[in-house]
Coordinates of N, CA and C in Angstrom, one line a residue:
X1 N -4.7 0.3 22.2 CA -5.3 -0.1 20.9 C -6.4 -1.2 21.1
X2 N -7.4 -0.9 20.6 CA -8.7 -2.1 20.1 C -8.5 -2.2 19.0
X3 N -10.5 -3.2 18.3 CA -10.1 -3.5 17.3 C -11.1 -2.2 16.4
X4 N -11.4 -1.2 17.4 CA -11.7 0.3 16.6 C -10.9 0.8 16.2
X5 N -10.1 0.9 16.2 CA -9.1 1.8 16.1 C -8.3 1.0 14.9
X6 N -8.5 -0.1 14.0 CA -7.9 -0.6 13.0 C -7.5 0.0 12.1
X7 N -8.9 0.4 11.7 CA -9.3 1.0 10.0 C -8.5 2.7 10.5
X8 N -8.4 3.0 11.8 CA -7.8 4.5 11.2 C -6.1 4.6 11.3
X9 N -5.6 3.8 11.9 CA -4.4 3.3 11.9 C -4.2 2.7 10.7
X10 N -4.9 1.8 9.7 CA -4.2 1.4 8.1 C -4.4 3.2 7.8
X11 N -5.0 3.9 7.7 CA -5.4 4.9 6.9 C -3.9 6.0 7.4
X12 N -3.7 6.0 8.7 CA -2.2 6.6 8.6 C -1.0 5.9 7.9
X13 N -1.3 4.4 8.4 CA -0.3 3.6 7.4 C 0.0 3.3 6.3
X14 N -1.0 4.0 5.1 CA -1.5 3.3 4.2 C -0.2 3.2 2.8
X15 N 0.4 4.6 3.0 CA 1.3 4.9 2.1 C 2.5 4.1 2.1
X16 N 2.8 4.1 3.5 CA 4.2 2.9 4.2 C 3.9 1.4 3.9
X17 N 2.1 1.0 3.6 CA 2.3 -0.6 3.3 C 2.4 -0.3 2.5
X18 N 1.4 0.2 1.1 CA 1.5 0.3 0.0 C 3.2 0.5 -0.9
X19 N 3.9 0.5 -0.3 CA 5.0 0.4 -0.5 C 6.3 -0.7 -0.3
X20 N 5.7 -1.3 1.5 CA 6.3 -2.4 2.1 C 5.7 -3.6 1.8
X21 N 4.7 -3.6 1.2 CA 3.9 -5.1 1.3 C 4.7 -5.7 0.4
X22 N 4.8 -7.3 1.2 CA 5.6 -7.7 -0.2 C 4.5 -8.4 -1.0
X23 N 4.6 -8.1 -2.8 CA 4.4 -8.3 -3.5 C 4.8 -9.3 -4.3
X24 N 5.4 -10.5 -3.5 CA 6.2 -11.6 -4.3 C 5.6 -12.5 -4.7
X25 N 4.3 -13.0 -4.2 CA 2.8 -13.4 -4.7 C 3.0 -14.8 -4.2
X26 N 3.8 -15.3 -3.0 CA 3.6 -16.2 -2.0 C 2.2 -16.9 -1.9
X27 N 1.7 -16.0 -2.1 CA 0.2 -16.5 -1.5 C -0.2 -17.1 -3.1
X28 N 0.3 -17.7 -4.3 CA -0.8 -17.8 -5.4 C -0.7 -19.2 -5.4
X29 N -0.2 -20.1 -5.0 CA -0.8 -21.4 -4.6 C -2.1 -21.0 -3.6
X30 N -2.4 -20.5 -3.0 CA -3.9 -20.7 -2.2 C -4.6 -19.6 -3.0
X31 N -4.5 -18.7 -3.9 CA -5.2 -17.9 -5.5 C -5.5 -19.0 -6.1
X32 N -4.6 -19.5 -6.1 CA -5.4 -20.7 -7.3 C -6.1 -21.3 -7.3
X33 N -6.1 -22.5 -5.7 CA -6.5 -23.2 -5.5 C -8.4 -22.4 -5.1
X34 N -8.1 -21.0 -4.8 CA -9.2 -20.3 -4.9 C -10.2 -20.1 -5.7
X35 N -9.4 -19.9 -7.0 CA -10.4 -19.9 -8.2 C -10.2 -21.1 -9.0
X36 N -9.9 -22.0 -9.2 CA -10.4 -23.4 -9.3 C -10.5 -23.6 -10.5
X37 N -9.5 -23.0 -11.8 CA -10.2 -22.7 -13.2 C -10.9 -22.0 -13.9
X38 N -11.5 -21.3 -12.7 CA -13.1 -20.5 -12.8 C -12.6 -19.1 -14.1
X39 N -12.9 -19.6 -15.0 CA -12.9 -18.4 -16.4 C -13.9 -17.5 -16.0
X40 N -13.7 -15.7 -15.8 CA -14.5 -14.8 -15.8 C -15.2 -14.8 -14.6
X41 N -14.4 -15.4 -13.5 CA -15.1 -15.3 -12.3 C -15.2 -14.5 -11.5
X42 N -15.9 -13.6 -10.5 CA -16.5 -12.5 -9.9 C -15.9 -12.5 -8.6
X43 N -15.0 -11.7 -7.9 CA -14.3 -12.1 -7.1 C -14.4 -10.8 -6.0
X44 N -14.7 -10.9 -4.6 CA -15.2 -10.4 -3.5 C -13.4 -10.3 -2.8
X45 N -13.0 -8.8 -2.7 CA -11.5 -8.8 -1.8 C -11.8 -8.4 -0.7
X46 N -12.1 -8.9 0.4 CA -12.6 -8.4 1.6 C -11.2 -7.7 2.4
X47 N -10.9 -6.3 2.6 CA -9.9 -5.8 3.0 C -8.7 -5.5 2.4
X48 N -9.0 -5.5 0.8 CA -8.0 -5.7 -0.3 C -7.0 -4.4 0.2
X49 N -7.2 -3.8 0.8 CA -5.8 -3.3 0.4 C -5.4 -2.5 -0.8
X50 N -4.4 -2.3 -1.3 CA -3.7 -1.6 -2.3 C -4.3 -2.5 -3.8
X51 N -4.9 -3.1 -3.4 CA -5.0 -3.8 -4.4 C -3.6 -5.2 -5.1
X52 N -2.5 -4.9 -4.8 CA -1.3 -5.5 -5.3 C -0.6 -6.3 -4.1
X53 N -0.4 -7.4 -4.1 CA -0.9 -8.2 -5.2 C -1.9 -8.8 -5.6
X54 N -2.8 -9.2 -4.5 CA -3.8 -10.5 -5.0 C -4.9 -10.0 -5.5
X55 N -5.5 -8.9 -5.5 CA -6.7 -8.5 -6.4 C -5.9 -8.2 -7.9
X56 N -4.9 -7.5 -7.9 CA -4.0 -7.6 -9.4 C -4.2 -9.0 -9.9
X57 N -3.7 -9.9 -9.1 CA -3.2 -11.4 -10.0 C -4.7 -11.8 -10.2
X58 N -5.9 -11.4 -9.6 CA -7.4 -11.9 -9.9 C -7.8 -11.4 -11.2
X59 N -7.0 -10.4 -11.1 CA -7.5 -9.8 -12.7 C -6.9 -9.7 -13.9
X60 N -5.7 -9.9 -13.5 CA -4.8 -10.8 -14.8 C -5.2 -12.4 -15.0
X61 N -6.1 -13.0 -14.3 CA -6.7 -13.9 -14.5 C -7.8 -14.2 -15.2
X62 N -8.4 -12.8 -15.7 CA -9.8 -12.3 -16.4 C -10.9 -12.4 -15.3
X63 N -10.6 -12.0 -14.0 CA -11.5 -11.6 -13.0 C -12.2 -10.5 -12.6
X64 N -13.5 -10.2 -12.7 CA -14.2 -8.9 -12.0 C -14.0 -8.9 -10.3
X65 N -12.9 -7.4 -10.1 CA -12.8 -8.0 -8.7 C -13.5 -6.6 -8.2
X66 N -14.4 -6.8 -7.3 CA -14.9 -6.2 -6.1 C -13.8 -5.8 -4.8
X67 N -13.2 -4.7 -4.5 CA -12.3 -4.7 -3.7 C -13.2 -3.6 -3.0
X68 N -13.3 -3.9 -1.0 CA -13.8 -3.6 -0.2 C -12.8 -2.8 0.9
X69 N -13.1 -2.0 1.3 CA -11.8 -1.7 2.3 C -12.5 -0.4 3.0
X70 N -12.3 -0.7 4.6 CA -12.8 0.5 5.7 C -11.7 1.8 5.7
X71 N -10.6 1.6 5.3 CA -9.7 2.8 5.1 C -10.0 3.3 3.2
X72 N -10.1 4.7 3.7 CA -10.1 5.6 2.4 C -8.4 5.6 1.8
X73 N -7.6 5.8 2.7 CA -6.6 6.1 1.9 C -5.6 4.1 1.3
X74 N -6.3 3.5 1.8 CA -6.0 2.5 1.3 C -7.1 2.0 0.1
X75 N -7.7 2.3 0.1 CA -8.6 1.9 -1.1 C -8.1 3.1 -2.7
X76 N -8.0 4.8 -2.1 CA -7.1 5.4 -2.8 C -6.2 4.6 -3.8
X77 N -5.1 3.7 -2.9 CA -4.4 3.2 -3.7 C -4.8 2.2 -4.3
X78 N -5.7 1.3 -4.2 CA -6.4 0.1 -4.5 C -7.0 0.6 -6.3
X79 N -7.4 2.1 -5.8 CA -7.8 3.0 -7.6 C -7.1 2.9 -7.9
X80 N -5.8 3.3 -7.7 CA -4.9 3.9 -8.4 C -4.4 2.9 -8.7
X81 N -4.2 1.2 -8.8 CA -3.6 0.2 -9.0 C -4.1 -0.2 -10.1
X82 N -5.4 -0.4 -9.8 CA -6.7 -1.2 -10.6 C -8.1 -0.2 -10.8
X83 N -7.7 0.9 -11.4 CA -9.0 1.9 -12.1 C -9.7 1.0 -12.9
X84 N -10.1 -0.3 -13.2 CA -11.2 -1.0 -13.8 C -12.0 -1.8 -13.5
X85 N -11.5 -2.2 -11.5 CA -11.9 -2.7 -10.1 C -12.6 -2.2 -10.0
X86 N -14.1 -2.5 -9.2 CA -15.0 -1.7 -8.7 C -13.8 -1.6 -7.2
X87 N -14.4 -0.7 -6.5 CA -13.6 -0.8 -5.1 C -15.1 0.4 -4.2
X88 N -14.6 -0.4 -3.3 CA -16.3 -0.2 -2.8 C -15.7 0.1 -1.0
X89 N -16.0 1.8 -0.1 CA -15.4 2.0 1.0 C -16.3 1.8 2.1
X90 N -16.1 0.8 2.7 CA -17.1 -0.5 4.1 C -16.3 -0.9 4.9
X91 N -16.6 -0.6 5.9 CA -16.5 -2.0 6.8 C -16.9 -3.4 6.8
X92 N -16.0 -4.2 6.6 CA -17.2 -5.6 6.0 C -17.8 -5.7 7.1
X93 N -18.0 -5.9 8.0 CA -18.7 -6.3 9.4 C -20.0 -6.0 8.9
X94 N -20.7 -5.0 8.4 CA -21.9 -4.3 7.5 C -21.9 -4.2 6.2
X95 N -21.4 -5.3 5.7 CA -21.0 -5.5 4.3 C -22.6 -6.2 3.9
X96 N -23.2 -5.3 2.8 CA -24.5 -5.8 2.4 C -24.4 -5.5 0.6
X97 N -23.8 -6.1 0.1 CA -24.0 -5.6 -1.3 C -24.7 -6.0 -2.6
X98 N -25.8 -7.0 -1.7 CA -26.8 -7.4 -2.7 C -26.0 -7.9 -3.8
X99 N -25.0 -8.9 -4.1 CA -24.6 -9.7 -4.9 C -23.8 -10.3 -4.3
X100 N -23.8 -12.0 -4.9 CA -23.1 -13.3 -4.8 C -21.8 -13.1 -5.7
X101 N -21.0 -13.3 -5.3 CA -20.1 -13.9 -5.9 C -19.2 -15.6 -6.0
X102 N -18.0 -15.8 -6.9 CA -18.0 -16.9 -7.1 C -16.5 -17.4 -6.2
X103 N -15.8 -16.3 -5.6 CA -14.4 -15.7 -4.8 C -14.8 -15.0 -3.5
X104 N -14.3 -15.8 -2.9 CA -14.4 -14.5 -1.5 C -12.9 -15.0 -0.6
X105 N -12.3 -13.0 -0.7 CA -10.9 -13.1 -0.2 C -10.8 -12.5 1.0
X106 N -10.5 -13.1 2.3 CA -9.9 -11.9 3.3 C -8.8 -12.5 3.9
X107 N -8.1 -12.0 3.4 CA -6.7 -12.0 3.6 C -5.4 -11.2 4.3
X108 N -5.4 -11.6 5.4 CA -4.8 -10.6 6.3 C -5.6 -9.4 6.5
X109 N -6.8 -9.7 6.7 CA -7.8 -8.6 6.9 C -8.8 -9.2 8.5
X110 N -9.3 -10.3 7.5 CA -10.2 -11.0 8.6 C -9.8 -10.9 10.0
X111 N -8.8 -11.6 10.3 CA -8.0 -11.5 12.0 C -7.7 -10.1 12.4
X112 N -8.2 -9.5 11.9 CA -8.0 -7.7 12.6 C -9.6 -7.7 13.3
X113 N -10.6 -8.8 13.0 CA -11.4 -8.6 13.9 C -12.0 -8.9 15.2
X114 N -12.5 -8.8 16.0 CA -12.6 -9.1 17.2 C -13.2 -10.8 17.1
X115 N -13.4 -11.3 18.2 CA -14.0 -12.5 18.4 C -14.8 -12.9 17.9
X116 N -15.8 -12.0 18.6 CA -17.5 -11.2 18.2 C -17.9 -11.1 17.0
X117 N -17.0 -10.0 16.7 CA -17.2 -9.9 14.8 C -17.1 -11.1 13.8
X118 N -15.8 -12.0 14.4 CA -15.3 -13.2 13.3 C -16.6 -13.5 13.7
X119 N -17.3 -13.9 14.1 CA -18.2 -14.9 14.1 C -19.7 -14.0 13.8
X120 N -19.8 -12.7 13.6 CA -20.6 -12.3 12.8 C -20.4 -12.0 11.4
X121 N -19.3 -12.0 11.2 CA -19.0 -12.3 9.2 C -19.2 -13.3 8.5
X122 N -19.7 -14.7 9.4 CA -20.2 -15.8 8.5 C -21.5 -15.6 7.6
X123 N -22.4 -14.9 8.4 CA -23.6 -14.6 7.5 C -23.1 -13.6 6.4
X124 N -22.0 -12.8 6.6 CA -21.7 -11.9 5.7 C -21.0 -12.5 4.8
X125 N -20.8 -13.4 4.6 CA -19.7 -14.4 3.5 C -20.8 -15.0 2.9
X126 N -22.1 -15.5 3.9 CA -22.7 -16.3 3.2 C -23.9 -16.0 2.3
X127 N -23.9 -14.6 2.5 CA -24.9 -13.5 1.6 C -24.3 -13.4 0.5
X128 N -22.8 -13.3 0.5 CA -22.1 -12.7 -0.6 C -21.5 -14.1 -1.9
X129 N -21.7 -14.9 -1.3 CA -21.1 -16.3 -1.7 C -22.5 -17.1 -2.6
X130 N -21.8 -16.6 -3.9 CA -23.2 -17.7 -4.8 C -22.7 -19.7 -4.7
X131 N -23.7 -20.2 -5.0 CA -23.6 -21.6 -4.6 C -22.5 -22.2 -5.5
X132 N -21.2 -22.5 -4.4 CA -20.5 -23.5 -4.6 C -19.3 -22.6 -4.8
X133 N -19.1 -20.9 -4.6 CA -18.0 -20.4 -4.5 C -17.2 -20.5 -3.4
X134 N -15.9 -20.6 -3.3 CA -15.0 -20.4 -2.6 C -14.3 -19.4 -1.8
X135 N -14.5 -19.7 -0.4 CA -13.9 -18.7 0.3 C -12.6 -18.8 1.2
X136 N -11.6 -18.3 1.0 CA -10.5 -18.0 1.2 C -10.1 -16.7 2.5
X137 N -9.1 -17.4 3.7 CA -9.1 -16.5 4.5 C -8.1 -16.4 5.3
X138 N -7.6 -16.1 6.2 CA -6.3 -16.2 7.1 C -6.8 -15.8 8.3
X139 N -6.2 -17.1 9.4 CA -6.2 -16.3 10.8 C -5.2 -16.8 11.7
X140 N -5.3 -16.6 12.6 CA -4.8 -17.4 13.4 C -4.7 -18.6 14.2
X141 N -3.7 -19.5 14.2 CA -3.6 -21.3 14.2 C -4.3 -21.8 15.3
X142 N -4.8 -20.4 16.3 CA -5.4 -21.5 17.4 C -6.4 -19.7 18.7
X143 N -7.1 -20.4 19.2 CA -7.4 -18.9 19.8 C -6.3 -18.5 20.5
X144 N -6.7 -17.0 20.5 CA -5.4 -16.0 20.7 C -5.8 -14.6 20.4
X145 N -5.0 -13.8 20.7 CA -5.6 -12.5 20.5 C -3.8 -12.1 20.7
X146 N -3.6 -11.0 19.8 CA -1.9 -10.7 19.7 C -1.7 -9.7 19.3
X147 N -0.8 -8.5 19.8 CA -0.1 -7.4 18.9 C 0.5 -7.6 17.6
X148 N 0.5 -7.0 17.0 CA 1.6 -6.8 15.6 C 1.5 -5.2 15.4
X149 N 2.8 -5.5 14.3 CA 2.9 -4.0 13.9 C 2.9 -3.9 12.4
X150 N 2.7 -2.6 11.8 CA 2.4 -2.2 10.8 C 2.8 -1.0 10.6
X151 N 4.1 -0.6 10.1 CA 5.4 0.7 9.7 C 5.3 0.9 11.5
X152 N 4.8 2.3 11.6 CA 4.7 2.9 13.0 C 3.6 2.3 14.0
X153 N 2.7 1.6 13.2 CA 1.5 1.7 13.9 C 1.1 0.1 14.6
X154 N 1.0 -0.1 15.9 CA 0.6 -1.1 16.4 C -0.8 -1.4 15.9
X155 N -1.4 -3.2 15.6 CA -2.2 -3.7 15.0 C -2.7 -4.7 16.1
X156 N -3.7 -5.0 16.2 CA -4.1 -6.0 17.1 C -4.8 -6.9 15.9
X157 N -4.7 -8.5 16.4 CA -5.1 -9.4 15.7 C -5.5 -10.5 16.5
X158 N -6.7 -11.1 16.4 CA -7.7 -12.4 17.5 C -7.8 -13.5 15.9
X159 N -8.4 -14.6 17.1 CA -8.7 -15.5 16.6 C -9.5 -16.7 16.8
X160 N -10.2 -17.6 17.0 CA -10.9 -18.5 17.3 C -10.4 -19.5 17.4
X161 N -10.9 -20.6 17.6 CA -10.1 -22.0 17.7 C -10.5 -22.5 16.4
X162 N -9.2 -23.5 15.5 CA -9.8 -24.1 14.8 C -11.0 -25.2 14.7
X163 N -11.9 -25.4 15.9 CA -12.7 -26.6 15.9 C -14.2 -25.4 15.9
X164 N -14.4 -24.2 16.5 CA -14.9 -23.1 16.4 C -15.0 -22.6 14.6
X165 N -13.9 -22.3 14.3 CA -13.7 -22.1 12.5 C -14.8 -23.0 11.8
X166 N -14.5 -24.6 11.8 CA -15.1 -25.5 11.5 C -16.5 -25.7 12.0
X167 N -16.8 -25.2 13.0 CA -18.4 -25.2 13.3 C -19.1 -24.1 12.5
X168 N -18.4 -22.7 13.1 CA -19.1 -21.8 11.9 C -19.5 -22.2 10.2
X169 N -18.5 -22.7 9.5 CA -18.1 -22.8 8.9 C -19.4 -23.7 8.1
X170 N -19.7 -24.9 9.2 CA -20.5 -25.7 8.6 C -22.1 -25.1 9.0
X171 N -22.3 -24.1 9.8 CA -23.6 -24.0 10.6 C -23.8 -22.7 9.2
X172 N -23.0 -22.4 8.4 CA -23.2 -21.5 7.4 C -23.0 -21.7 6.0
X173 N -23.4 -23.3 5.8 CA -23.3 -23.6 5.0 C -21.9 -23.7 3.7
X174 N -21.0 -23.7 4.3 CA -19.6 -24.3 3.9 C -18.9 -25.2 4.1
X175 N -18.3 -25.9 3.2 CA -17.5 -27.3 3.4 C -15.9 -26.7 4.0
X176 N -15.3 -26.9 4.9 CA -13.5 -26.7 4.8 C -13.2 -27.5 3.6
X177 N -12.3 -27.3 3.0 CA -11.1 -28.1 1.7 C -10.3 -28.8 2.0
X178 N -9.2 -27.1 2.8 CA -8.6 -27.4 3.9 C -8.3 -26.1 4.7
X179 N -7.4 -26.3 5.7 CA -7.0 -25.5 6.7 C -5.3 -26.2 6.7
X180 N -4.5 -25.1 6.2 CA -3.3 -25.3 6.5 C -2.2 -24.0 7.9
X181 N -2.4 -24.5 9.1 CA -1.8 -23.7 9.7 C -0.3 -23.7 9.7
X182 N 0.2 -21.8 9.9 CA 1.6 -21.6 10.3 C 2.1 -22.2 8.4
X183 N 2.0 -22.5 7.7 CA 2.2 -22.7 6.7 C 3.8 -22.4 5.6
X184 N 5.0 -23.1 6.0 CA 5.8 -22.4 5.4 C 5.8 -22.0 3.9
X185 N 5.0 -22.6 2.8 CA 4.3 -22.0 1.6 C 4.2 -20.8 1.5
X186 N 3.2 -20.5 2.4 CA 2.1 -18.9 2.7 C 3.2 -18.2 3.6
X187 N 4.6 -18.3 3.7 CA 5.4 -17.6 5.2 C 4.4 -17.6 6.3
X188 N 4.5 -18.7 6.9 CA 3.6 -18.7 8.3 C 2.2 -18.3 8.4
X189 N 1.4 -18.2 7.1 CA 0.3 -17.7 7.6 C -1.0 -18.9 7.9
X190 N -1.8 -19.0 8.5 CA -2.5 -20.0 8.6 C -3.9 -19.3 7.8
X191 N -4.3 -20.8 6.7 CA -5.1 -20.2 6.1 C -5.7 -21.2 5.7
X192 N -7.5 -21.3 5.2 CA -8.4 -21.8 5.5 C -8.8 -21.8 3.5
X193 N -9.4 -22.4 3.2 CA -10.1 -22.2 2.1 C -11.4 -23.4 2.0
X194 N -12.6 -22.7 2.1 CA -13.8 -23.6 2.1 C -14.9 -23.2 0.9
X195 N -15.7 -24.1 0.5 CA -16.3 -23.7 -0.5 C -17.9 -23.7 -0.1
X196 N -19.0 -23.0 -0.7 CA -20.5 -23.1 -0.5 C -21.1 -23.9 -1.2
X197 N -22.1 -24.5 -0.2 CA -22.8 -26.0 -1.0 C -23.5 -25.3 -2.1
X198 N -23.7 -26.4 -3.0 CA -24.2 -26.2 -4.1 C -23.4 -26.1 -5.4
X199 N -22.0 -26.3 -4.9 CA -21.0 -26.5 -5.8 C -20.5 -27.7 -5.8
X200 N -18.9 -28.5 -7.0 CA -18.4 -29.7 -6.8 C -17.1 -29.2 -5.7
X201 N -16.8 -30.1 -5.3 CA -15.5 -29.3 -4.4 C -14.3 -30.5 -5.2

Protein backbone atom coordinates (compact mmCIF):
# COMPACT_ATOMS: atom_id res chain seq x y z
CA UNK A 1 0.00 0.00 0.00
CA UNK A 2 1.01 3.80 -0.90
CA UNK A 3 -0.55 6.84 -0.67
CA UNK A 4 -1.95 5.99 -4.48
CA UNK A 5 -3.76 3.60 -3.80
CA UNK A 6 -6.00 5.67 -1.11
CA UNK A 7 -8.84 7.04 -2.98
CA UNK A 8 -9.46 3.41 -4.56
CA UNK A 9 -9.39 1.55 -1.42
CA UNK A 10 -12.16 4.28 0.33
CA UNK A 11 -14.11 3.62 -3.03
CA UNK A 12 -14.21 -0.30 -2.17
CA UNK A 13 -14.82 0.78 1.44
CA UNK A 14 -17.11 3.23 0.99
CA UNK A 15 -20.41 1.45 1.87
CA UNK A 16 -18.71 -0.32 5.19
CA UNK A 17 -17.71 3.50 6.47
CA UNK A 18 -20.69 4.99 5.43
CA UNK A 19 -22.28 2.85 7.82
CA UNK A 20 -19.38 2.39 10.60
CA UNK A 21 -18.33 5.93 11.00
CA UNK A 22 -19.25 7.07 14.08
CA UNK A 23 -21.64 9.72 13.84
CA UNK A 24 -21.72 10.87 17.51
CA UNK A 25 -20.41 14.38 16.58
CA UNK A 26 -17.29 14.26 18.91
CA UNK A 27 -15.65 16.42 16.77
CA UNK A 28 -18.40 19.67 17.32
CA UNK A 29 -16.37 21.45 19.84
CA UNK A 30 -13.55 21.94 17.13
CA UNK A 31 -17.08 22.61 14.34
CA UNK A 32 -17.64 25.30 16.40
CA UNK A 33 -14.80 26.66 17.26
CA UNK A 34 -14.51 26.47 13.34
CA UNK A 35 -17.20 28.62 12.38
CA UNK A 36 -16.89 31.17 14.96
CA UNK A 37 -20.62 32.40 14.83
CA UNK A 38 -20.17 32.84 11.17
CA UNK A 39 -24.20 33.11 9.95
CA UNK A 40 -24.48 31.78 6.31
CA UNK A 41 -21.01 30.82 6.00
CA UNK A 42 -19.43 29.00 2.92
CA UNK A 43 -17.81 26.03 3.92
CA UNK A 44 -14.90 23.89 1.92
CA UNK A 45 -15.10 19.78 3.26
CA UNK A 46 -11.93 18.67 1.99
CA UNK A 47 -12.42 14.70 1.85
CA UNK A 48 -15.97 14.96 3.31
CA UNK A 49 -16.88 11.72 3.00
CA UNK A 50 -20.42 10.59 3.35
CA UNK A 51 -21.12 13.72 4.18
CA UNK A 52 -22.46 12.67 8.01
CA UNK A 53 -21.52 13.94 10.29
CA UNK A 54 -19.67 17.15 9.88
CA UNK A 55 -20.73 18.51 6.60
CA UNK A 56 -24.53 17.62 7.94
CA UNK A 57 -23.99 19.59 11.26
CA UNK A 58 -22.46 22.68 8.74
CA UNK A 59 -25.61 22.75 7.24
CA UNK A 60 -27.95 22.55 10.02
CA UNK A 61 -26.01 25.48 10.92
CA UNK A 62 -27.28 27.46 7.74
CA UNK A 63 -24.02 26.56 5.81
CA UNK A 64 -23.31 26.33 2.05
CA UNK A 65 -21.08 23.30 2.14
CA UNK A 66 -18.77 22.40 -0.79
CA UNK A 67 -18.02 18.76 -0.20
CA UNK A 68 -14.79 17.48 -2.24
CA UNK A 69 -13.90 13.83 -2.31
CA UNK A 70 -11.39 11.65 -4.81
CA UNK A 71 -13.66 8.49 -4.32
CA UNK A 72 -16.95 8.39 -6.48
CA UNK A 73 -18.60 6.02 -4.47
CA UNK A 74 -17.99 8.04 -1.34
CA UNK A 75 -19.17 11.16 -2.60
CA UNK A 76 -22.38 8.94 -4.01
CA UNK A 77 -23.19 8.89 -0.54
CA UNK A 78 -22.23 12.37 0.41
CA UNK A 79 -25.50 13.04 -2.51
CA UNK A 80 -27.43 10.92 -1.14
CA UNK A 81 -27.09 12.58 2.49
CA UNK A 82 -27.08 16.17 1.50
CA UNK A 83 -28.77 16.51 -2.25
CA UNK A 84 -28.54 20.53 -1.62
CA UNK A 85 -24.50 20.28 -1.01
CA UNK A 86 -22.62 21.05 -3.99
CA UNK A 87 -20.22 17.97 -3.89
CA UNK A 88 -17.58 18.25 -6.26
CA UNK A 89 -15.25 14.70 -7.45
CA UNK A 90 -11.10 15.84 -6.93
CA UNK A 91 -8.35 15.07 -5.65
CA UNK A 92 -7.63 17.98 -3.44
CA UNK A 93 -3.89 17.82 -4.17
CA UNK A 94 -5.26 19.64 -7.63
CA UNK A 95 -8.01 21.28 -5.99
CA UNK A 96 -8.45 24.61 -8.06
CA UNK A 97 -11.99 25.90 -7.73
CA UNK A 98 -11.79 29.43 -8.22
CA UNK A 99 -13.54 30.41 -4.91
CA UNK A 100 -12.65 31.47 -1.35
CA UNK A 101 -14.32 30.38 1.22
CA UNK A 102 -14.97 31.28 4.96
CA UNK A 103 -14.46 27.16 6.37
CA UNK A 104 -11.94 24.90 5.34
CA UNK A 105 -12.37 21.18 6.67
CA UNK A 106 -10.02 18.19 6.31
CA UNK A 107 -10.68 15.95 8.55
CA UNK A 108 -9.31 12.65 8.70
CA UNK A 109 -8.61 13.22 5.16
CA UNK A 110 -5.57 15.41 5.13
CA UNK A 111 -2.98 12.63 6.79
CA UNK A 112 -3.79 10.11 4.11
CA UNK A 113 -1.33 12.23 2.31
CA UNK A 114 2.15 11.87 1.67
CA UNK A 115 4.77 14.20 3.11
CA UNK A 116 5.31 15.91 -0.22
CA UNK A 117 1.67 16.51 -0.82
CA UNK A 118 0.93 17.89 2.96
CA UNK A 119 3.11 20.39 2.24
CA UNK A 120 1.79 21.08 -1.30
CA UNK A 121 -1.82 21.70 0.02
CA UNK A 122 -0.84 24.90 1.79
CA UNK A 123 -1.16 26.86 -1.37
CA UNK A 124 -4.31 24.88 -1.98
CA UNK A 125 -5.92 26.06 1.38
CA UNK A 126 -4.63 29.26 0.76
CA UNK A 127 -6.32 29.84 -2.72
CA UNK A 128 -9.45 28.55 -1.26
CA UNK A 129 -9.43 30.45 2.03
CA UNK A 130 -11.10 34.13 1.82
CA UNK A 131 -9.34 36.59 4.32
CA UNK A 132 -9.68 35.73 7.89
CA UNK A 133 -11.43 32.15 7.31
CA UNK A 134 -10.70 29.30 9.27
CA UNK A 135 -8.98 26.20 8.63
CA UNK A 136 -9.47 23.13 10.44
CA UNK A 137 -7.54 19.80 10.11
CA UNK A 138 -6.24 16.59 11.67
CA UNK A 139 -2.92 14.89 11.65
CA UNK A 140 -0.70 13.37 13.26
CA UNK A 141 1.02 14.53 16.82
CA UNK A 142 4.50 14.32 15.61
CA UNK A 143 6.30 13.01 12.24
CA UNK A 144 5.49 9.56 11.43
CA UNK A 145 4.11 7.74 8.74
CA UNK A 146 1.62 4.56 10.02
CA UNK A 147 -0.77 1.80 8.96
CA UNK A 148 -4.42 1.85 9.89
CA UNK A 149 -7.31 0.17 8.82
CA UNK A 150 -10.57 0.87 7.26
CA UNK A 151 -13.43 -2.39 7.28
CA UNK A 152 -11.15 -4.74 5.04
CA UNK A 153 -8.83 -2.29 3.70
CA UNK A 154 -5.39 -1.19 4.98
CA UNK A 155 -4.91 2.87 5.03
CA UNK A 156 -1.64 4.42 5.25
CA UNK A 157 -1.34 7.74 7.09
CA UNK A 158 2.09 10.40 7.40
CA UNK A 159 2.71 13.31 9.03
CA UNK A 160 4.99 16.23 9.65
CA UNK A 161 6.41 17.62 12.74
CA UNK A 162 4.45 20.01 14.62
CA UNK A 163 7.13 22.85 14.34
CA UNK A 164 7.05 22.05 10.28
CA UNK A 165 2.91 22.45 10.56
CA UNK A 166 3.67 25.82 12.22
CA UNK A 167 6.15 26.97 9.55
CA UNK A 168 3.89 26.07 6.70
CA UNK A 169 1.32 27.43 8.33
CA UNK A 170 2.79 30.85 8.79
CA UNK A 171 4.92 31.02 5.28
CA UNK A 172 1.10 30.66 3.89
CA UNK A 173 -0.32 33.15 5.57
CA UNK A 174 -2.08 31.62 8.64
CA UNK A 175 -2.11 32.25 12.27
CA UNK A 176 -2.34 28.59 14.53
CA UNK A 177 -5.29 29.28 17.29
CA UNK A 178 -4.42 26.19 18.41
CA UNK A 179 -3.08 22.67 17.99
CA UNK A 180 -4.48 20.22 20.41
CA UNK A 181 -2.60 16.83 20.04
CA UNK A 182 -3.91 13.10 20.88
CA UNK A 183 -6.85 14.95 22.26
CA UNK A 184 -9.25 13.03 24.63
CA UNK A 185 -12.25 15.49 23.48
CA UNK A 186 -11.70 14.69 19.65
CA UNK A 187 -10.96 10.52 20.87
CA UNK A 188 -7.28 10.96 20.25
CA UNK A 189 -7.25 12.84 17.26
CA UNK A 190 -4.72 15.61 16.91
CA UNK A 191 -6.06 18.60 15.52
CA UNK A 192 -5.05 22.00 14.38
CA UNK A 193 -7.33 24.91 13.73
CA UNK A 194 -5.78 28.22 12.15
CA UNK A 195 -7.22 31.14 10.62
CA UNK A 196 -6.17 33.48 7.34
CA UNK A 197 -4.93 37.03 7.92
CA UNK A 198 -7.11 39.46 7.22
CA UNK A 199 -9.52 38.29 9.77
CA UNK A 200 -10.06 38.93 13.91
CA UNK A 201 -9.02 35.68 15.49
Amino acid sequence: MDFNDILPAYDRVADHWAKTRNTSLFEVGALTAALDGQKDATVLDLGCGSGVPIAAWFTDQGCAVTGVDGSKRMLDHFRGNLPDARAVLADMRGLSLGQQFDVIVAWDSFFHLSRGAQRTMFPVFKAHAAPGARLLMTTGPSDSEAMGQVGPEPVIHASLSPDAYRALFAEHGFEVLWFRPEDAEFHGHSVWLAQRSGGIA
